[in-house]
Amino acid sequence: MARSINLDKKQQTIYGWLLLLPAGVLLSLFAFYPAVATFWSSLFSRGTRRRAAEFVGTENYTALFNDPTFWVVVKNNLIYAAATVPISIGIALAMALWANSKIPARGFVRTAYFTPTVLPMIAAANLWLFFYTPDLGLLDQIGGLFGFSSVNWLGRPDTALWAVIIVTIWKEAGFFMIFYLAALQTIPEDLREAANIEGASRWTFTRRIVLPLLMPTTLFIMVNAMINSVKLIDHLFILTKGGPNDASKLILYYIWEMAFAFFDAPAAAATTVIVLVVLCTVAAVQFFMLDRRTHYQ
Amino acid sequence: MTDKGFVVLDNVAKRWKGQLGVENITLDIEEGSFVALLGPSGCGKSTTLRLIAGLEAADEGHIIIDGKDVTHAPSADRNLSMVFQSYALFPHLSVAENVVFGMKVRRVSKAERAERLARALKITGLEGLEARKPGELSGGQRQRVALARAIVAGKRLCLMDEPLSNLDAKLRASVRKDIKRLQRDLGITVIYVTHDQTEAMSMADKVVLMKSGHIQQVGSPADLYDRPANTFVAEFIGAPPMALIEAPVIGGAASSDILGLRAEHVRLAEPGAGRLTCTVAESEFLGAETLISLSHPGTTGLCVLQPGLAPVEVGTEVSVTFDDRDIHVFDSEGRRREAV
Ligand SMILES: Nc1ncnc2c1ncn2[C@@H]1O[C@H](COP(=O)(O)OP(=O)(O)OP(=O)(O)O)[C@@H](O)[C@H]1O
Ligand SMILES: [Mg+2]
């Protein structure tokens, strides 16, 4: 009896591992191995025709930390994350709450909100390029009606980063709204009715019942938004190319430049490793810290 | 009419895009009474309750609670509490937080909240479970939390929508007693929706029997049992329900009439000596007695009760008899005729 149970357990374990195998293989091949390989190559110098690459230890990292551009880029990316993550989540939540209430043309509103998400980032960037273009762009045209002078939104160091941030928020909010909408639909209607009978206002109901029940979704979205704030740079290629004067350069664009414009693979590898470490830490902290205070149904 | 009852519904109707919910609902409920809304699935019990609660808006008619016309008032202004069929507990809040939610909303002081919470938990037997989340409770315990939440509000009117439907038979019987006792002790008015006639008959002072969005009869449990207003009521109330016999089968009344007869008034007679000779269709042992279902052309649901275990072979011919005074007479429309 005991033996057969043991055997059963063993079989279950083998079964479990087999199920994990495909994902495990793919992840190792396309995620873990490249990460390790990147780390390894970040420890070597840049090989030239005359001098082969040689092991230099942390030299690439030291060089990186001494590069003022790196710090500019880090600062930009921090601002970028600090603005896009909370604002896009906030807008997504507000839109979802609105699109989930009993409004006319609800389906249309949802679709309208979702449209930016289905556009490729490059297309979205082109669209916004039209808005931002000095003199001819929509913004300047409208501004002109009120007598404002033309602004080169993408060409000025003090506005370029914010122009990029707005495009990202516009793109992401609709996507996150879909998650919130799905989560809102799992909240039973009778909770609202019970709260109504108790005399709770709409705001109280939202704050005390809806928001806590949306916490798992918020956590999920937050991790995604955080990762996206590093990952999503397609629009930079169209809008600013990181300029002017590095004012809108984000870390992944910086890595791309190093690797494919300046062909400095080891430096790019070192930066990538730093980004990976930071992202993993952030995700881990979010999951372990917030998870405890989150109610899952 | 308006100054009579505590809760008054006057010709209330509710439709969805022309499709009938309920219609012609006229009710008068005294303060402190226990009223059961009874009927088959989809007959409009929940709709009626939700109209009273203000969760649905009436298309026609007036709803008056405690002398105030609340037909268009929001739920919060109707001064009532409600126990939902699904309990509607907030899943992320503990038992205690669930119970005091409403008081917090209404800014009841902390000390009073604690005191009323303690009392409600004591009444419902939930002490020691304060910190649990609804997900960590059994169905019966959840039901009691919903009950505690309703009584802690201290409202004089409490609406309950099939609060016991998720419980097993044994628990249901005990919670039924608890609810009844609570209602009596607190002196509150309860409007209670159920599709279970035992529940309605055992708890209610007044039963409202509904069918397809219309009230069929309003009365005490004894009224409904002894003087069913129509054949629907006759066939709905009682286990086994009343048998219906076409008048010509036994003669006497007008030939288009329908006669009703309860099983306990039917007796077996000597072969050939009874008023009706039927075939045994089924024998069912119920414990204290055996229910023998009979078939005869022109009758439905005819049966006779025999004490103890007394099965009769299916297909046997038996003769039954009954007294004229036990016969209920309905006209061809199914409406009760008062005088035979
Ligand atoms: N929101 C709605 N939209 C359209 N029709 C509805 C709605 N709610 C109820 N109905 C209809 O109204 C009628 C009465 O429904 P109601 O929920 O009151 O039945 P019930 O007596 O409570 O039944 P049950 O015992 O199954 O709960 C049903 O025919 C139902 O289909
Ligand atoms: Mg119902």
XYZ file of C-alpha atoms and ligand atoms in Angstrom:
669
model
C 0.000 0.000 0.000
C 2.597 2.508 1.155
C 4.812 1.480 -1.703
C 2.190 2.074 -4.317
C 1.456 5.507 -2.873
C 5.159 6.277 -3.040
C 5.250 5.071 -6.586
C 2.252 7.203 -7.383
C 3.948 10.228 -5.912
C 7.066 9.557 -7.920
C 5.016 9.235 -11.067
C 3.269 12.483 -10.263
C 6.617 14.184 -9.818
C 7.923 12.857 -13.117
C 4.696 13.913 -14.762
C 5.068 17.399 -13.330
C 8.607 17.749 -14.581
C 7.605 16.522 -18.010
C 4.945 19.204 -18.180
C 7.518 21.816 -17.250
C 10.006 20.548 -19.802
C 8.871 22.396 -22.964
C 8.714 25.744 -21.204
C 11.973 24.958 -19.440
C 13.769 24.151 -22.681
C 12.493 27.240 -24.453
C 13.254 29.507 -21.528
C 16.774 28.106 -21.181
C 17.423 28.421 -24.863
C 16.064 31.899 -25.333
C 16.277 33.520 -21.912
C 18.622 31.902 -19.412
C 21.402 30.959 -21.779
C 21.522 34.388 -23.491
C 21.527 36.056 -20.078
C 24.472 33.996 -18.905
C 26.245 34.424 -22.228
C 25.708 38.178 -22.037
C 27.142 38.264 -18.561
C 30.131 36.215 -19.699
C 30.843 38.458 -22.685
C 30.568 41.562 -20.513
C 33.697 40.384 -18.741
C 35.826 40.548 -21.898
C 37.325 43.501 -23.705
C 36.222 44.558 -27.152
C 38.171 42.509 -29.696
C 39.744 44.306 -32.626
C 41.545 42.958 -35.626
C 44.891 43.526 -34.021
C 44.061 42.596 -30.431
C 41.836 39.622 -29.597
C 39.267 40.021 -26.848
C 40.707 39.304 -23.447
C 39.352 38.832 -19.976
C 39.132 42.182 -18.214
C 36.906 41.417 -15.242
C 34.752 44.350 -14.157
C 36.542 46.870 -16.358
C 33.567 47.279 -18.683
C 31.370 48.066 -15.693
C 33.807 50.624 -14.320
C 33.968 52.290 -17.709
C 30.211 52.367 -17.850
C 29.869 53.971 -14.424
C 32.399 56.597 -15.461
C 30.438 57.442 -18.589
C 28.316 60.549 -17.936
C 25.931 59.569 -20.718
C 25.080 56.401 -18.806
C 23.923 58.455 -15.837
C 21.907 60.786 -18.042
C 20.228 57.778 -19.562
C 19.553 56.238 -16.151
C 18.027 59.488 -14.945
C 15.883 59.730 -18.074
C 14.665 56.195 -17.658
C 13.828 56.765 -13.992
C 11.764 59.818 -14.884
C 10.211 57.862 -17.733
C 9.235 54.991 -15.427
C 8.110 57.251 -12.602
C 5.792 59.068 -15.003
C 4.520 56.322 -17.296
C 3.884 53.588 -14.719
C 1.578 55.394 -12.263
C -0.079 57.634 -14.831
C -0.903 54.883 -17.313
C -2.185 52.670 -14.491
C -4.269 55.513 -13.105
C -5.751 56.358 -16.480
C -6.361 52.685 -17.256
C -8.214 52.266 -13.974
C -10.301 55.374 -14.478
C -11.193 54.380 -18.028
C -12.055 50.840 -16.964
C -14.298 52.040 -14.146
C -16.041 54.334 -16.563
C -16.301 51.847 -19.424
C -17.634 49.258 -16.976
C -20.460 51.427 -15.682
C -23.813 51.633 -17.352
C -23.122 54.156 -20.075
C -24.579 54.381 -23.557
C -22.449 52.949 -26.373
C -20.352 51.014 -23.905
C -18.954 48.701 -26.559
C -17.861 51.647 -28.665
C -16.122 53.339 -25.738
C -14.207 50.171 -24.946
C -13.108 49.703 -28.522
C -12.080 53.329 -28.797
C -9.924 53.029 -25.697
C -8.372 49.849 -26.925
C -7.425 51.132 -30.390
C -4.008 52.579 -29.422
C -3.028 49.139 -28.179
C -3.602 47.361 -31.460
C -1.559 49.948 -33.359
C 2.083 48.964 -33.733
C 4.300 51.286 -31.726
C 5.948 52.515 -34.922
C 2.588 53.495 -36.388
C 1.605 55.188 -33.151
C 4.858 57.109 -33.161
C 4.247 58.289 -36.714
C 0.812 59.426 -35.696
C 2.227 61.424 -32.831
C 4.965 62.791 -35.029
C 2.162 64.454 -36.925
C 0.787 65.901 -33.685
C 4.158 67.170 -32.539
C 5.579 68.579 -35.773
C 6.364 72.290 -35.335
C 4.012 74.654 -37.184
C 2.242 71.941 -39.188
C 1.453 69.579 -36.296
C -1.924 69.339 -34.658
C -0.678 70.688 -31.342
C 0.786 73.782 -32.898
C -2.238 74.307 -35.090
C -4.497 74.269 -32.070
C -2.022 76.334 -30.087
C -1.920 78.797 -32.975
C -5.674 79.303 -32.759
C -5.172 80.580 -29.235
C -2.213 82.675 -30.228
C 0.570 80.520 -28.787
C 3.810 80.497 -30.679
C 5.098 77.341 -32.297
C 6.931 74.833 -30.085
C 9.338 72.186 -31.299
C 8.110 69.595 -28.798
C 10.454 66.856 -29.914
C 13.419 69.100 -30.618
C 13.761 70.860 -27.285
C 15.715 69.165 -24.494
C 13.168 70.186 -21.865
C 10.120 68.820 -23.690
C 11.442 65.869 -25.731
C 11.353 63.298 -22.913
C 7.858 64.354 -21.881
C 6.626 64.165 -25.436
C 7.848 60.577 -25.542
C 6.306 59.838 -22.160
C 2.899 61.009 -23.347
C 3.023 58.709 -26.361
C 3.821 55.761 -24.108
C 1.011 56.531 -21.689
C -1.409 56.936 -24.577
C -0.295 53.568 -25.924
C -0.289 51.626 -22.674
C -3.334 52.899 -20.822
C -5.769 51.214 -23.213
C -3.940 47.933 -22.914
C -3.963 47.974 -19.123
C -7.613 48.992 -19.171
C -8.466 45.649 -20.751
C -6.997 43.828 -17.752
C -8.913 46.048 -15.373
C -12.116 45.555 -17.343
C -11.705 41.799 -17.171
C -11.077 41.978 -13.436
C -14.036 44.301 -12.887
C -16.295 41.819 -14.583
C -15.407 39.187 -12.009
C -16.717 41.401 -9.196
C -20.288 40.239 -8.648
C -23.037 42.803 -9.052
C -24.580 41.846 -5.718
C -21.598 43.307 -3.841
C -22.545 46.693 -5.232
C -26.171 46.101 -4.329
C -25.255 45.074 -0.808
C -23.120 48.188 -0.457
C -25.929 50.341 -1.873
C -28.380 49.027 0.669
C -25.887 49.798 3.420
C -25.842 53.343 2.112
C -22.312 53.330 0.705
C -21.649 55.992 -1.894
C -20.178 55.113 -5.242
C -16.850 56.455 -4.116
C -16.877 54.441 -0.869
C -17.770 51.324 -2.772
C -14.931 51.899 -5.226
C -12.397 52.645 -2.524
C -13.345 50.013 0.028
C -14.459 47.159 -2.234
C -13.459 47.566 -5.869
C -9.880 48.779 -5.480
C -8.895 46.077 -2.968
C -10.434 43.423 -5.180
C -8.448 44.799 -8.117
C -5.149 44.572 -6.234
C -3.942 41.347 -7.910
C -4.577 42.942 -11.291
C -2.826 46.136 -10.265
C 0.174 44.138 -9.137
C 0.311 42.293 -12.421
C -0.058 45.482 -14.429
C 2.531 47.268 -12.334
C 5.177 44.633 -13.005
C 4.339 44.766 -16.686
C 4.396 48.543 -16.831
C 7.720 48.594 -15.035
C 9.229 46.142 -17.500
C 7.704 48.051 -20.407
C 9.259 51.274 -19.202
C 12.585 49.665 -20.016
C 11.479 47.549 -22.933
C 9.230 49.818 -24.961
C 11.489 52.111 -27.004
C 10.320 51.597 -30.589
C 8.880 55.082 -30.735
C 12.261 56.650 -29.937
C 13.507 55.575 -33.355
C 10.757 57.576 -35.018
C 10.300 60.488 -32.680
C 13.642 61.658 -31.297
C 16.390 59.083 -31.782
C 17.275 59.762 -28.153
C 17.974 63.414 -28.792
C 18.288 66.254 -28.594
C 21.573 65.982 -26.741
C 20.541 62.651 -25.102
C 17.560 64.388 -23.470
C 15.137 61.585 -24.390
C 17.562 58.676 -24.543
C 16.407 55.604 -22.630
C 18.565 52.752 -21.474
C 17.570 50.183 -24.061
C 18.100 52.680 -26.865
C 21.504 53.418 -25.361
C 22.318 49.705 -25.394
C 21.147 49.410 -28.975
C 23.356 52.324 -29.969
C 26.385 50.848 -28.287
C 25.868 47.445 -29.825
C 24.755 48.286 -33.330
C 25.847 51.877 -33.974
C 29.209 51.907 -32.180
C 29.774 48.148 -32.246
C 30.899 48.062 -28.631
C 29.399 44.699 -27.717
C 31.068 44.275 -24.294
C 29.835 47.662 -23.086
C 26.362 46.862 -24.345
C 26.539 43.499 -22.598
C 27.563 45.105 -19.322
C 24.663 47.574 -19.495
C 22.266 44.754 -20.317
C 23.396 42.799 -17.268
C 22.765 45.806 -15.046
C 19.304 46.285 -16.519
C 18.497 42.607 -16.003
C 19.597 42.684 -12.376
C 17.587 45.813 -11.651
C 14.456 44.500 -13.372
C 14.610 41.134 -11.594
C 15.045 42.865 -8.260
C 12.123 45.184 -8.879
C 9.846 42.338 -9.964
C 10.865 40.199 -6.998
C 10.285 43.023 -4.533
C 6.875 43.756 -6.020
C 5.796 40.171 -5.943
C 7.023 39.323 -2.482
C 6.214 42.575 -0.713
C 2.862 43.391 -2.275
C 1.734 39.812 -2.585
C 1.300 39.538 1.142
C -1.055 42.451 1.251
C -3.041 41.347 -1.757
C -6.240 39.404 -1.588
C -6.652 36.702 -4.195
C -10.108 35.269 -4.732
C -54.932 51.737 2.026
C -51.749 53.765 2.338
C -51.981 54.321 6.084
C -52.525 50.686 6.939
C -49.455 48.541 6.561
C -45.775 48.990 7.291
C -44.881 47.945 3.764
C -47.465 48.563 1.094
C -47.223 47.670 -2.570
C -49.952 49.151 -4.678
C -50.427 47.652 -8.118
C -46.701 47.429 -8.778
C -45.396 46.174 -12.117
C -41.959 45.601 -13.545
C -41.153 44.697 -17.127
C -37.936 44.324 -19.056
C -38.271 45.578 -22.608
C -41.911 44.633 -22.586
C -41.158 41.204 -21.168
C -43.079 40.542 -17.988
C -41.326 40.486 -14.646
C -44.187 41.013 -12.220
C -47.590 42.680 -12.545
C -50.486 43.791 -10.352
C -48.533 43.237 -7.174
C -50.652 44.571 -4.353
C -49.558 43.713 -0.848
C -50.093 45.013 2.641
C -47.592 43.926 5.237
C -48.010 44.734 8.916
C -45.111 45.720 11.083
C -43.489 42.843 12.950
C -44.847 40.152 10.690
C -43.019 37.438 8.826
C -44.117 37.292 5.211
C -42.993 34.611 2.793
C -42.963 35.118 -0.963
C -43.444 31.628 -2.336
C -43.623 30.242 -5.837
C -41.919 28.182 -8.505
C -38.670 29.295 -10.133
C -39.013 32.376 -12.315
C -42.352 33.480 -10.881
C -41.056 36.885 -9.818
C -40.260 36.464 -6.127
C -36.815 37.975 -6.349
C -38.104 40.718 -8.600
C -40.748 41.659 -6.031
C -38.160 41.694 -3.266
C -35.733 43.728 -5.329
C -38.486 46.211 -6.110
C -39.076 46.661 -2.395
C -35.323 47.000 -1.820
C -34.981 49.574 -4.564
C -32.567 47.451 -6.574
C -35.051 47.537 -9.438
C -37.223 50.480 -10.403
C -40.961 49.866 -10.628
C -42.573 50.665 -13.972
C -46.003 51.116 -12.431
C -47.575 51.466 -9.024
C -46.365 52.699 -5.659
C -44.233 51.292 -2.906
C -44.715 52.666 0.568
C -42.494 51.812 3.494
C -43.311 53.100 6.956
C -45.734 55.634 5.578
C -43.262 57.114 3.087
C -43.652 56.735 -0.645
C -40.306 55.265 -1.675
C -41.226 54.250 -5.211
C -38.404 56.319 -6.640
C -36.084 56.433 -3.631
C -32.643 54.815 -3.779
C -31.987 51.701 -1.701
C -30.065 53.586 0.928
C -33.069 55.772 1.766
C -35.461 52.891 2.302
C -34.140 52.040 5.712
C -33.956 48.299 5.290
C -31.428 45.497 5.311
C -31.160 42.561 2.970
C -29.742 39.056 2.976
C -28.796 37.993 -0.537
C -29.237 34.520 -1.899
C -25.544 34.564 -2.774
C -24.741 36.179 0.611
C -22.866 38.995 -1.190
C -20.098 39.027 1.407
C -17.068 41.158 0.614
C -14.410 38.518 -0.058
C -11.412 40.587 0.993
C -12.871 41.670 4.315
C -12.916 39.613 7.488
C -16.149 38.508 9.127
C -16.000 41.428 11.548
C -15.259 43.950 8.796
C -18.076 42.572 6.695
C -20.525 42.942 9.536
C -19.528 46.483 10.471
C -19.142 47.716 6.892
C -22.491 49.464 6.841
C -22.002 51.050 10.255
C -18.636 52.385 9.140
C -20.276 53.858 6.077
C -22.884 55.495 8.271
C -20.183 56.791 10.641
C -21.387 54.949 13.710
C -18.922 55.561 16.541
C -16.215 52.999 17.118
C -17.428 52.011 20.568
C -20.955 51.424 19.372
C -19.721 49.497 16.366
C -17.759 47.153 18.601
C -20.694 46.647 20.901
C -23.189 45.947 18.148
C -20.729 43.674 16.361
C -20.221 41.626 19.502
C -23.964 41.291 20.001
C -24.637 40.310 16.389
C -21.870 37.711 16.448
C -23.250 36.307 19.669
C -26.774 36.052 18.314
C -25.578 34.302 15.169
C -23.068 32.102 16.960
C -20.083 33.409 15.054
C -17.850 34.248 18.005
C -14.258 33.268 17.369
C -14.566 33.594 13.615
C -14.211 37.405 13.520
C -10.873 37.381 11.734
C -11.711 34.804 9.079
C -12.287 35.736 5.476
C -15.546 34.542 3.866
C -13.523 32.116 1.751
C -12.461 30.326 4.914
C -15.990 29.700 6.150
C -18.508 26.958 5.494
C -21.708 27.732 3.637
C -23.706 27.809 6.848
C -21.248 30.137 8.530
C -21.281 32.466 5.536
C -25.022 32.491 5.659
C -24.865 33.526 9.298
C -22.406 36.306 8.506
C -24.871 37.626 5.952
C -27.550 37.407 8.617
C -25.343 39.155 11.173
C -24.666 41.932 8.689
C -28.385 42.395 8.202
C -29.342 42.442 11.877
C -26.455 44.602 13.016
C -27.879 47.381 10.878
C -30.795 47.508 13.294
C -33.312 48.182 10.545
C -36.980 47.449 11.182
C -37.415 45.785 7.809
C -35.280 42.910 6.636
C -35.513 41.312 3.211
C -34.188 37.820 2.641
C -33.803 36.161 -0.750
C -33.644 32.388 -0.377
C -31.048 32.668 2.360
C -31.067 28.954 3.080
C -30.933 27.548 -0.420
C -27.239 26.693 -0.217
C -27.479 24.758 3.032
C -28.029 21.074 3.583
C -31.393 19.877 4.852
C -30.357 19.539 8.491
C -28.648 22.904 8.736
C -31.557 24.469 6.934
C -33.986 23.272 9.576
C -31.883 24.661 12.404
C -31.123 28.005 10.773
C -34.808 28.304 9.946
C -35.574 28.212 13.633
C -32.806 30.719 14.350
C -34.165 33.186 11.831
C -37.692 32.850 13.130
C -36.548 33.313 16.729
C -34.456 36.327 15.766
C -37.339 37.921 13.952
C -39.607 37.463 16.952
C -37.036 38.616 19.513
C -36.071 41.732 17.575
C -39.649 42.419 16.550
C -38.605 43.189 12.996
C -40.581 42.748 9.815
C -39.170 40.093 7.543
C -40.032 39.529 3.903
C -38.644 36.193 2.974
C -38.337 34.714 -0.496
C -38.348 30.968 -0.898
C -39.411 28.321 -3.348
C -39.637 25.775 -0.556
C -43.184 25.543 0.763
C -42.136 23.845 4.015
C -40.001 26.873 4.766
C -42.803 29.265 3.932
C -45.490 27.340 5.772
C -43.433 26.796 8.917
C -42.001 30.291 9.313
C -44.449 32.751 7.883
C -47.398 34.552 9.424
C -48.486 35.319 5.926
C -47.665 33.565 2.674
C -47.772 35.247 -0.726
C -47.981 32.614 -3.419
C -46.933 33.756 -6.884
C -46.963 32.342 -10.371
C -45.729 33.867 -13.646
C -45.419 37.350 -12.207
C -48.838 37.429 -10.550
C -49.955 36.917 -6.987
C -52.197 33.876 -6.712
C -53.147 34.061 -3.073
C -52.195 35.913 0.077
C -53.030 34.409 3.411
C -51.938 32.523 6.477
C -50.374 29.116 5.894
C -53.617 27.518 7.096
C -55.618 29.628 4.640
C -53.551 28.473 1.730
C -53.764 24.878 2.822
C -57.407 24.760 3.770
C -58.883 27.271 1.334
C -56.741 27.390 -1.812
C -57.947 30.238 -4.010
C -57.414 28.312 -7.206
C -56.197 25.028 -8.577
C -52.616 26.316 -8.889
C -52.485 26.994 -5.152
C -54.163 23.672 -4.489
C -51.572 21.806 -6.480
C -48.634 23.828 -5.153
C -49.285 23.681 -1.421
C -49.063 20.463 0.544
C -47.061 17.290 0.202
C -48.584 15.422 -1.493
C -50.433 18.236 -3.270
C -54.185 18.286 -3.584
C -55.689 15.837 -6.055
C -57.865 17.338 -8.789
C -60.860 15.453 -10.102
C -63.123 16.397 -12.984
C -66.623 16.750 -11.591
C -68.351 14.234 -13.886
C -66.082 11.482 -12.533
C -68.005 11.436 -9.251
C -71.037 13.467 -10.219
C -72.766 16.055 -8.082
C -71.401 19.515 -8.837
C -71.710 21.399 -12.136
C -70.116 19.268 -14.781
C -67.396 21.718 -15.807
C -66.186 22.095 -12.222
C -62.973 20.704 -10.856
C -62.955 19.056 -7.458
C -60.005 19.097 -5.108
C -59.247 16.500 -2.487
C -56.377 16.126 -0.031
C -54.742 12.758 0.486
C -55.506 12.723 4.212
C -59.216 12.895 3.445
C -59.178 9.880 1.173
C -59.852 6.460 2.758
C -59.594 2.970 1.360
C -62.962 1.221 1.254
C -64.156 -2.361 0.908
C -63.832 -3.470 -2.725
C -66.790 -2.089 -4.635
C -68.117 -0.125 -1.657
C -66.184 3.125 -2.299
C -67.077 6.138 -4.440
C -64.271 5.597 -6.909
C -62.397 2.550 -8.125
C -58.814 3.253 -9.107
C -55.632 1.441 -10.063
C -52.551 1.675 -7.860
C -49.808 3.477 -9.786
C -47.107 3.611 -7.153
C -46.424 2.846 -3.508
C -44.021 5.072 -1.651
C -42.861 4.370 1.897
C -42.371 7.696 3.709
C -41.426 6.385 7.139
C -44.457 6.919 9.345
C -46.829 6.194 6.512
C -47.068 4.847 3.005
C -48.240 7.042 0.151
C -50.222 5.140 -2.419
C -50.666 6.981 -5.725
C -53.813 6.090 -7.625
C -54.708 6.527 -11.231
C -58.165 7.003 -12.629
C -59.221 8.712 -15.851
C -60.147 12.349 -15.220
C -58.088 12.701 -12.044
C -54.597 14.009 -11.326
C -52.532 13.454 -8.218
C -55.054 11.270 -6.460
C -53.470 9.362 -3.597
C -54.184 7.881 -0.215
C -52.082 7.655 2.941
C -51.866 4.425 4.921
C -50.184 4.250 8.335
C -46.912 2.360 8.635
C -45.379 0.201 5.956
C -48.356 -0.873 3.876
C -47.306 -1.293 0.272
C -49.920 -2.259 -2.270
C -48.937 -4.042 -5.447
C -48.852 -1.749 -8.488
C -51.822 -2.411 -10.770
C -54.138 -3.555 -7.994
C -57.678 -2.225 -8.189
C -58.707 -0.413 -5.020
C -61.857 1.346 -3.996
C -61.633 4.712 -2.210
C -64.119 6.913 -0.438
C -64.264 10.426 1.020
C -66.701 12.851 2.549
C -68.411 15.660 0.663
C -67.348 18.256 3.238
C -63.678 17.611 2.417
C -64.154 18.401 -1.229
C -62.939 21.740 -2.583
C -64.784 22.991 -5.627
C -63.188 25.059 -8.377
C -64.905 26.417 -11.454
C -63.781 25.601 -14.976
C -61.269 28.507 -14.803
C -59.758 26.941 -11.714
C -61.122 29.588 -9.307
C -62.422 28.470 -5.947
C -66.208 28.344 -5.512
C -67.023 29.294 -1.961
C -70.322 27.477 -1.591
C -70.609 23.949 -2.902
N -32.656 41.590 -15.250
C -33.628 40.942 -15.906
N -33.837 41.130 -17.212
C -34.840 40.495 -17.875
N -35.673 39.630 -17.299
C -35.513 39.382 -15.993
C -34.487 40.022 -15.224
N -34.579 39.578 -13.955
C -35.595 38.705 -13.939
N -36.170 38.592 -15.145
C -37.330 37.756 -15.486
O -38.362 38.022 -14.570
C -39.000 36.839 -14.161
C -38.988 36.710 -12.659
O -37.671 36.541 -12.220
P -37.271 36.389 -10.698
O -35.805 36.463 -10.585
O -38.049 37.350 -9.892
O -37.758 34.908 -10.388
P -37.733 34.137 -9.003
O -39.151 33.912 -8.617
O -36.874 34.818 -8.028
O -37.115 32.737 -9.429
P -36.034 31.843 -8.652
O -36.776 31.050 -7.646
O -35.498 30.977 -9.747
O -35.013 32.752 -8.076
C -38.280 35.711 -14.868
O -39.062 35.311 -15.955
C -37.001 36.303 -15.333
O -36.599 35.739 -16.558
Mg -34.896 34.446 -7.166
